[in-house]
Tab-separated table of N, CA and C in Angstrom:
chain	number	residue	atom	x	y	z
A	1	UNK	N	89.616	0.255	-18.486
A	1	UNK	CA	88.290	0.482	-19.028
A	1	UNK	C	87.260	0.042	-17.994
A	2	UNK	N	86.091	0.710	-17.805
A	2	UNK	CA	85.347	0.612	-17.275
A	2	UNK	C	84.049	0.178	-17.945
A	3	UNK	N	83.011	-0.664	-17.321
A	3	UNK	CA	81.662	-0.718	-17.642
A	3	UNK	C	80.582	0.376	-17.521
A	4	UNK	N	80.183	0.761	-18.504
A	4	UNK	CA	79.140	1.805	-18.114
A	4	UNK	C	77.670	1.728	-18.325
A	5	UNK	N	77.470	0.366	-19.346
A	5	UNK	CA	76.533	0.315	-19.798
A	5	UNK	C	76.157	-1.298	-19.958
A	6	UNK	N	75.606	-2.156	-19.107
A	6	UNK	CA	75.305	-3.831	-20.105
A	6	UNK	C	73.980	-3.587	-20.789
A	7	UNK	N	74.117	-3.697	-22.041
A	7	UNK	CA	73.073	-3.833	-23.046
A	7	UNK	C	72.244	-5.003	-23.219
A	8	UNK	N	71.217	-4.856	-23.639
A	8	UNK	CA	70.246	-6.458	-23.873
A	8	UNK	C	70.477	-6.572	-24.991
A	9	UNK	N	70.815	-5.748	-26.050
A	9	UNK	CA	70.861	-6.100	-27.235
A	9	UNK	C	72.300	-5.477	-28.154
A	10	UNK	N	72.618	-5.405	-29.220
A	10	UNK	CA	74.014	-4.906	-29.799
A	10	UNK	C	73.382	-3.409	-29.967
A	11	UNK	N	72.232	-3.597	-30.550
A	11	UNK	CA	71.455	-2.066	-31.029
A	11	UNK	C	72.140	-1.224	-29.424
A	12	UNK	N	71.203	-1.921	-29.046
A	12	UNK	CA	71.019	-0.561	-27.869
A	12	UNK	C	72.168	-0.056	-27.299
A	13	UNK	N	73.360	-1.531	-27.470
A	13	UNK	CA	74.761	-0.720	-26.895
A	13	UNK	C	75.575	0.238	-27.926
A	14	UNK	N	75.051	-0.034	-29.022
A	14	UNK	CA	76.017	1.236	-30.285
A	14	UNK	C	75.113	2.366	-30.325
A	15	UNK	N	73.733	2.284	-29.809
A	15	UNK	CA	72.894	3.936	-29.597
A	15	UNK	C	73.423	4.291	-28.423
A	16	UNK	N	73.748	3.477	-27.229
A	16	UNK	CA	74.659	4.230	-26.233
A	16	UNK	C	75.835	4.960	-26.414
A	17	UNK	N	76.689	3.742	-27.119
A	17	UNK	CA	78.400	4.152	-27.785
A	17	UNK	C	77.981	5.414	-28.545
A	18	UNK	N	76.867	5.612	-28.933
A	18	UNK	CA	77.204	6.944	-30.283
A	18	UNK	C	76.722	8.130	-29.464
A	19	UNK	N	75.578	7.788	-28.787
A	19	UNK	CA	75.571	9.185	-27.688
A	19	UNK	C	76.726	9.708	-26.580
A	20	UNK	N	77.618	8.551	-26.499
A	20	UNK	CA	78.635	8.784	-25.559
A	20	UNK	C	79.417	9.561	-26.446
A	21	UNK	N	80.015	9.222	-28.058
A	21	UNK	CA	80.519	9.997	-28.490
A	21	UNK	C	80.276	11.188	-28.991
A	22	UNK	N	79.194	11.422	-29.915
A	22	UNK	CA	78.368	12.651	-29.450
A	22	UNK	C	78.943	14.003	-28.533
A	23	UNK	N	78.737	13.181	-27.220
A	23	UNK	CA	78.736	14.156	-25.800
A	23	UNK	C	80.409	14.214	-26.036
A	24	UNK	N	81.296	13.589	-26.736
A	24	UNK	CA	82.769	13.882	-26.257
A	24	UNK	C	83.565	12.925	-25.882
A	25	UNK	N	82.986	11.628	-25.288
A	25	UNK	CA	83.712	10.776	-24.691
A	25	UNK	C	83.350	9.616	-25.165
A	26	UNK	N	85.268	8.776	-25.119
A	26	UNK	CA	85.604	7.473	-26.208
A	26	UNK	C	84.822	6.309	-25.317
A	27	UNK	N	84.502	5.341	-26.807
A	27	UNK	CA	83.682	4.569	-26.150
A	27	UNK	C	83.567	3.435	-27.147
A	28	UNK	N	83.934	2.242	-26.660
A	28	UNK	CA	83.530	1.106	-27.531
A	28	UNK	C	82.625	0.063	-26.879
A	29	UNK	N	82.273	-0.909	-27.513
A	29	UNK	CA	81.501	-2.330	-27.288
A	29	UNK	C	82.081	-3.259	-27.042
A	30	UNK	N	81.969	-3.968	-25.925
A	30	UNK	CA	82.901	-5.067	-26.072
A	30	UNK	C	81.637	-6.292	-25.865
A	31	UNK	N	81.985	-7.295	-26.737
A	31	UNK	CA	80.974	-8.678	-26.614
A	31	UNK	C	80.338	-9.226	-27.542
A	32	UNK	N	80.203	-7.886	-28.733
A	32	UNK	CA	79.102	-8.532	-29.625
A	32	UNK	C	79.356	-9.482	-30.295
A	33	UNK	N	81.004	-9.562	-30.509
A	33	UNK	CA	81.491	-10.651	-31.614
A	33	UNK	C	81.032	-12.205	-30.595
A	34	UNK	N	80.746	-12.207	-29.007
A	34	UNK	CA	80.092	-13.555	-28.697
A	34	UNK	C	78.534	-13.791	-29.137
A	35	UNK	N	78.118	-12.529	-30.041
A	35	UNK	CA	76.629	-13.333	-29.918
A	35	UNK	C	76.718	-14.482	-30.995
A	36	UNK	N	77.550	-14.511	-31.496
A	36	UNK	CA	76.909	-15.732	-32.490
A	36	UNK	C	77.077	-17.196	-31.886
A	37	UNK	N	77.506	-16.950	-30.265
A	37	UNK	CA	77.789	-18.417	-29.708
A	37	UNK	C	76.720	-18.598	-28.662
A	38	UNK	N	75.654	-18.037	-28.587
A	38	UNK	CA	74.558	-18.040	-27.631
A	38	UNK	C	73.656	-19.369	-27.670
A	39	UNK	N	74.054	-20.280	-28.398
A	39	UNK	CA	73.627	-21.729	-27.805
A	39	UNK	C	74.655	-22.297	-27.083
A	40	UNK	N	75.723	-21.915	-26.718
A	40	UNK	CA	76.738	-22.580	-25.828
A	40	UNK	C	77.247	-21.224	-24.263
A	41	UNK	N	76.544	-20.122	-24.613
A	41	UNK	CA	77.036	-18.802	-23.757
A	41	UNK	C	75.606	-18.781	-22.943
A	42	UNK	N	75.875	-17.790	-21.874
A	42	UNK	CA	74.802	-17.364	-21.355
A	42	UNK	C	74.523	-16.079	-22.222
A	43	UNK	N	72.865	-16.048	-21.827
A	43	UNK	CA	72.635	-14.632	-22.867
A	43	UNK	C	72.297	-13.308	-22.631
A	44	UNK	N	72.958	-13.118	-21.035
A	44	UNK	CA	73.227	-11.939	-20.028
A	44	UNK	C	74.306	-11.496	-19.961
A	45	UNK	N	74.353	-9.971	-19.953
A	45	UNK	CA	75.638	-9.292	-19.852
A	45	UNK	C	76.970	-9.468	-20.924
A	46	UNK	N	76.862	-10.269	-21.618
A	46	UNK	CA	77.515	-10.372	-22.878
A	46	UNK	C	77.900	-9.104	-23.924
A	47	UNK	N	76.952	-8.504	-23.921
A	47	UNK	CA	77.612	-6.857	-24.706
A	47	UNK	C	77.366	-5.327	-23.736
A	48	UNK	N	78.507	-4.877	-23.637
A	48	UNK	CA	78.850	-4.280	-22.947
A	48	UNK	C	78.938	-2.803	-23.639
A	49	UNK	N	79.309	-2.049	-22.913
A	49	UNK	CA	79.697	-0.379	-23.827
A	49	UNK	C	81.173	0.136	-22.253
A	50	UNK	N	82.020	0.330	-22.684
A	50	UNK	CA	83.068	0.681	-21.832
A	50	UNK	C	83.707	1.762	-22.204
A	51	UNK	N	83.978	2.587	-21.337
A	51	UNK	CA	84.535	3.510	-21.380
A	51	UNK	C	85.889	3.792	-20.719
A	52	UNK	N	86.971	4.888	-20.904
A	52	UNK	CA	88.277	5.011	-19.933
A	52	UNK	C	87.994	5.188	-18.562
A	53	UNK	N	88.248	4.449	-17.617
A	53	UNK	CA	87.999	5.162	-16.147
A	53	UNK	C	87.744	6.644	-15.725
A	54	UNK	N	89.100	7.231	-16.430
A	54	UNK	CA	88.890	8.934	-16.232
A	54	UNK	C	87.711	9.180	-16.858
A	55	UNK	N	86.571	8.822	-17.908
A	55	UNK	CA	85.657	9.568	-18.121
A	55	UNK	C	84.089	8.619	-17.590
A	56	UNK	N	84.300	7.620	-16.583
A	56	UNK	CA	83.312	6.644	-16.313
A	56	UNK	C	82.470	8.353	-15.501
A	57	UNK	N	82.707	9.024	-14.898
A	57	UNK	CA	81.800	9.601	-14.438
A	57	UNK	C	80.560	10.550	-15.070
A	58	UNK	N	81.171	11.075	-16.071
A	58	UNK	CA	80.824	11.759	-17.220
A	58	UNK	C	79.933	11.125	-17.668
A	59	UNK	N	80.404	9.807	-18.485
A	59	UNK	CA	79.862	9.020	-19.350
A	59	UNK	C	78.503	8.248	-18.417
A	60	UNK	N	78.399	8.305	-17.065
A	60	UNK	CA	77.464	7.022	-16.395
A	60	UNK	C	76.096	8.648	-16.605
A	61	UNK	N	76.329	9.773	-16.327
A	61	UNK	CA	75.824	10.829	-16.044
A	61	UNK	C	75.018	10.889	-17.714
A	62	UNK	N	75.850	10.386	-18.974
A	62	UNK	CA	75.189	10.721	-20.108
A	62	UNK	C	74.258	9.648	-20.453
A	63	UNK	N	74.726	8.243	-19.700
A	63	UNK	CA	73.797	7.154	-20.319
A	63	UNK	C	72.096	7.514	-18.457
A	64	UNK	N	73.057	7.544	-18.072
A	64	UNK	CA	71.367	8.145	-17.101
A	64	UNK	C	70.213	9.123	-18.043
A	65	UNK	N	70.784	9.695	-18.340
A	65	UNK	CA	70.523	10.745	-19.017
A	65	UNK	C	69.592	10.435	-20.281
A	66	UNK	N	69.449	9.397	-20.880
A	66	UNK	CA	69.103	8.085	-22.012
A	66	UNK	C	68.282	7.817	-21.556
A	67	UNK	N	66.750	7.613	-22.166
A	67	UNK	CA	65.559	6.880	-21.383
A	67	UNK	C	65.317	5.294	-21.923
A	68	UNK	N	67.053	4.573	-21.482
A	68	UNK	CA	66.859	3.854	-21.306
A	68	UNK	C	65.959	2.224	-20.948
A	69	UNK	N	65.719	3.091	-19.496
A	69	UNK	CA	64.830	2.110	-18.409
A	69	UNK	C	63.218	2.009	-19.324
A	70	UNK	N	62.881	2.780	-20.250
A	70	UNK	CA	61.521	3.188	-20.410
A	70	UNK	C	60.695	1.643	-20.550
A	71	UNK	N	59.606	1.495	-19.965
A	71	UNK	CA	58.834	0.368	-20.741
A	71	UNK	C	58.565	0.390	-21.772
A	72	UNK	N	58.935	-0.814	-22.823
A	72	UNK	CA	58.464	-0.594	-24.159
A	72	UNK	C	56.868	-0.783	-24.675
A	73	UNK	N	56.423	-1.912	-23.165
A	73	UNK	CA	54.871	-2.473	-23.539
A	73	UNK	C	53.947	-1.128	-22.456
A	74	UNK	N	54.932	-0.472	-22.506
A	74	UNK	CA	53.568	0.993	-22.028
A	74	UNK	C	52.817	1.383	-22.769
A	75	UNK	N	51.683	1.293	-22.598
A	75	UNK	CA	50.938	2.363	-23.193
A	75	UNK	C	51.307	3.685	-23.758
A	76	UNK	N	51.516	4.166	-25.008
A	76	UNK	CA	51.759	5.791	-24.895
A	76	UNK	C	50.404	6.322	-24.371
A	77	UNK	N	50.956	7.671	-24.121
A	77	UNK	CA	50.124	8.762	-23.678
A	77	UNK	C	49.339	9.146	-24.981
A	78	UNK	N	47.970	9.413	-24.549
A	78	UNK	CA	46.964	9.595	-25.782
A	78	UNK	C	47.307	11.582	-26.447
A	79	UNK	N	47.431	11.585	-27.252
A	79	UNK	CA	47.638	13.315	-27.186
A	79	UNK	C	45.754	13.671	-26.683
A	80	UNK	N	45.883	15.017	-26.087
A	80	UNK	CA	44.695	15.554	-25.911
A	80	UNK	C	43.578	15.765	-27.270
A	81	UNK	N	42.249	16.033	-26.573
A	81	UNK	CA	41.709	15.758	-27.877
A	81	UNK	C	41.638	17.280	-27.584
A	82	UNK	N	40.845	17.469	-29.193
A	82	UNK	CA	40.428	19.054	-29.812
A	82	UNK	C	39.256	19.193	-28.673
A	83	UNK	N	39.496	20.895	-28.408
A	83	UNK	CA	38.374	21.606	-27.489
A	83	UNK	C	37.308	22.611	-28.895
A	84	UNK	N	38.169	22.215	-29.739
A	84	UNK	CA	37.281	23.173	-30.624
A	84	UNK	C	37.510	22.713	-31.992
A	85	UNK	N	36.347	23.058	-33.532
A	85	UNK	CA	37.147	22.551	-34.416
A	85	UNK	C	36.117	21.765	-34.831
A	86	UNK	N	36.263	20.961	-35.828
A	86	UNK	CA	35.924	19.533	-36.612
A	86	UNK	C	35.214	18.490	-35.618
A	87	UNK	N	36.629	18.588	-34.980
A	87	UNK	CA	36.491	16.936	-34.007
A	87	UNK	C	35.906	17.529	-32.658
A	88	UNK	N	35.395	18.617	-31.873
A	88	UNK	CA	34.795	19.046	-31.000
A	88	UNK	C	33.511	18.601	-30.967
């Protein structure tokens, strides 16, 4: 088994695991059963998402693919305003 994914949180590694399966390819979590020891663990890299070697290439291609990386404290984008209308 391979690493394909270290998660910050359990969420984000079972929305990975389920898009991996989704796309076709097996995929479990390994780690979460340590979070409940995180006053004695470090609290990095601990939950994981792994996949079979034969499909690490596939699978690294589907979690790229995931907008992951996104900032959460971004600003969204404002939608455009009306050129015509009410609010014009």
């Amino acid at each position: 088994m391979r690493v394909v994914y270290e998660a910050e949180h359990v969420i984000d590694a079972h929305l990975v695991r389920h898009a991996l399966e989704a796309a076709g390819l097996p995929a479990f979590v390994r780690g979460e059963a340590l979070l409940g020891g995180l006053g004695e663990l470090g609290i990095f890299g601990l939950v994981q998402v792994c996949v079979p070697e034969a499909a690490w290439p596939e699978a690294r291609a589907v979690v790229e693919g995931l907008a992951l990386s996104a900032d959460p404290d971004a600003a969204p984008e404002a939608p455009p305003l009306p050129t015509s209308g009410l609010l014009a």
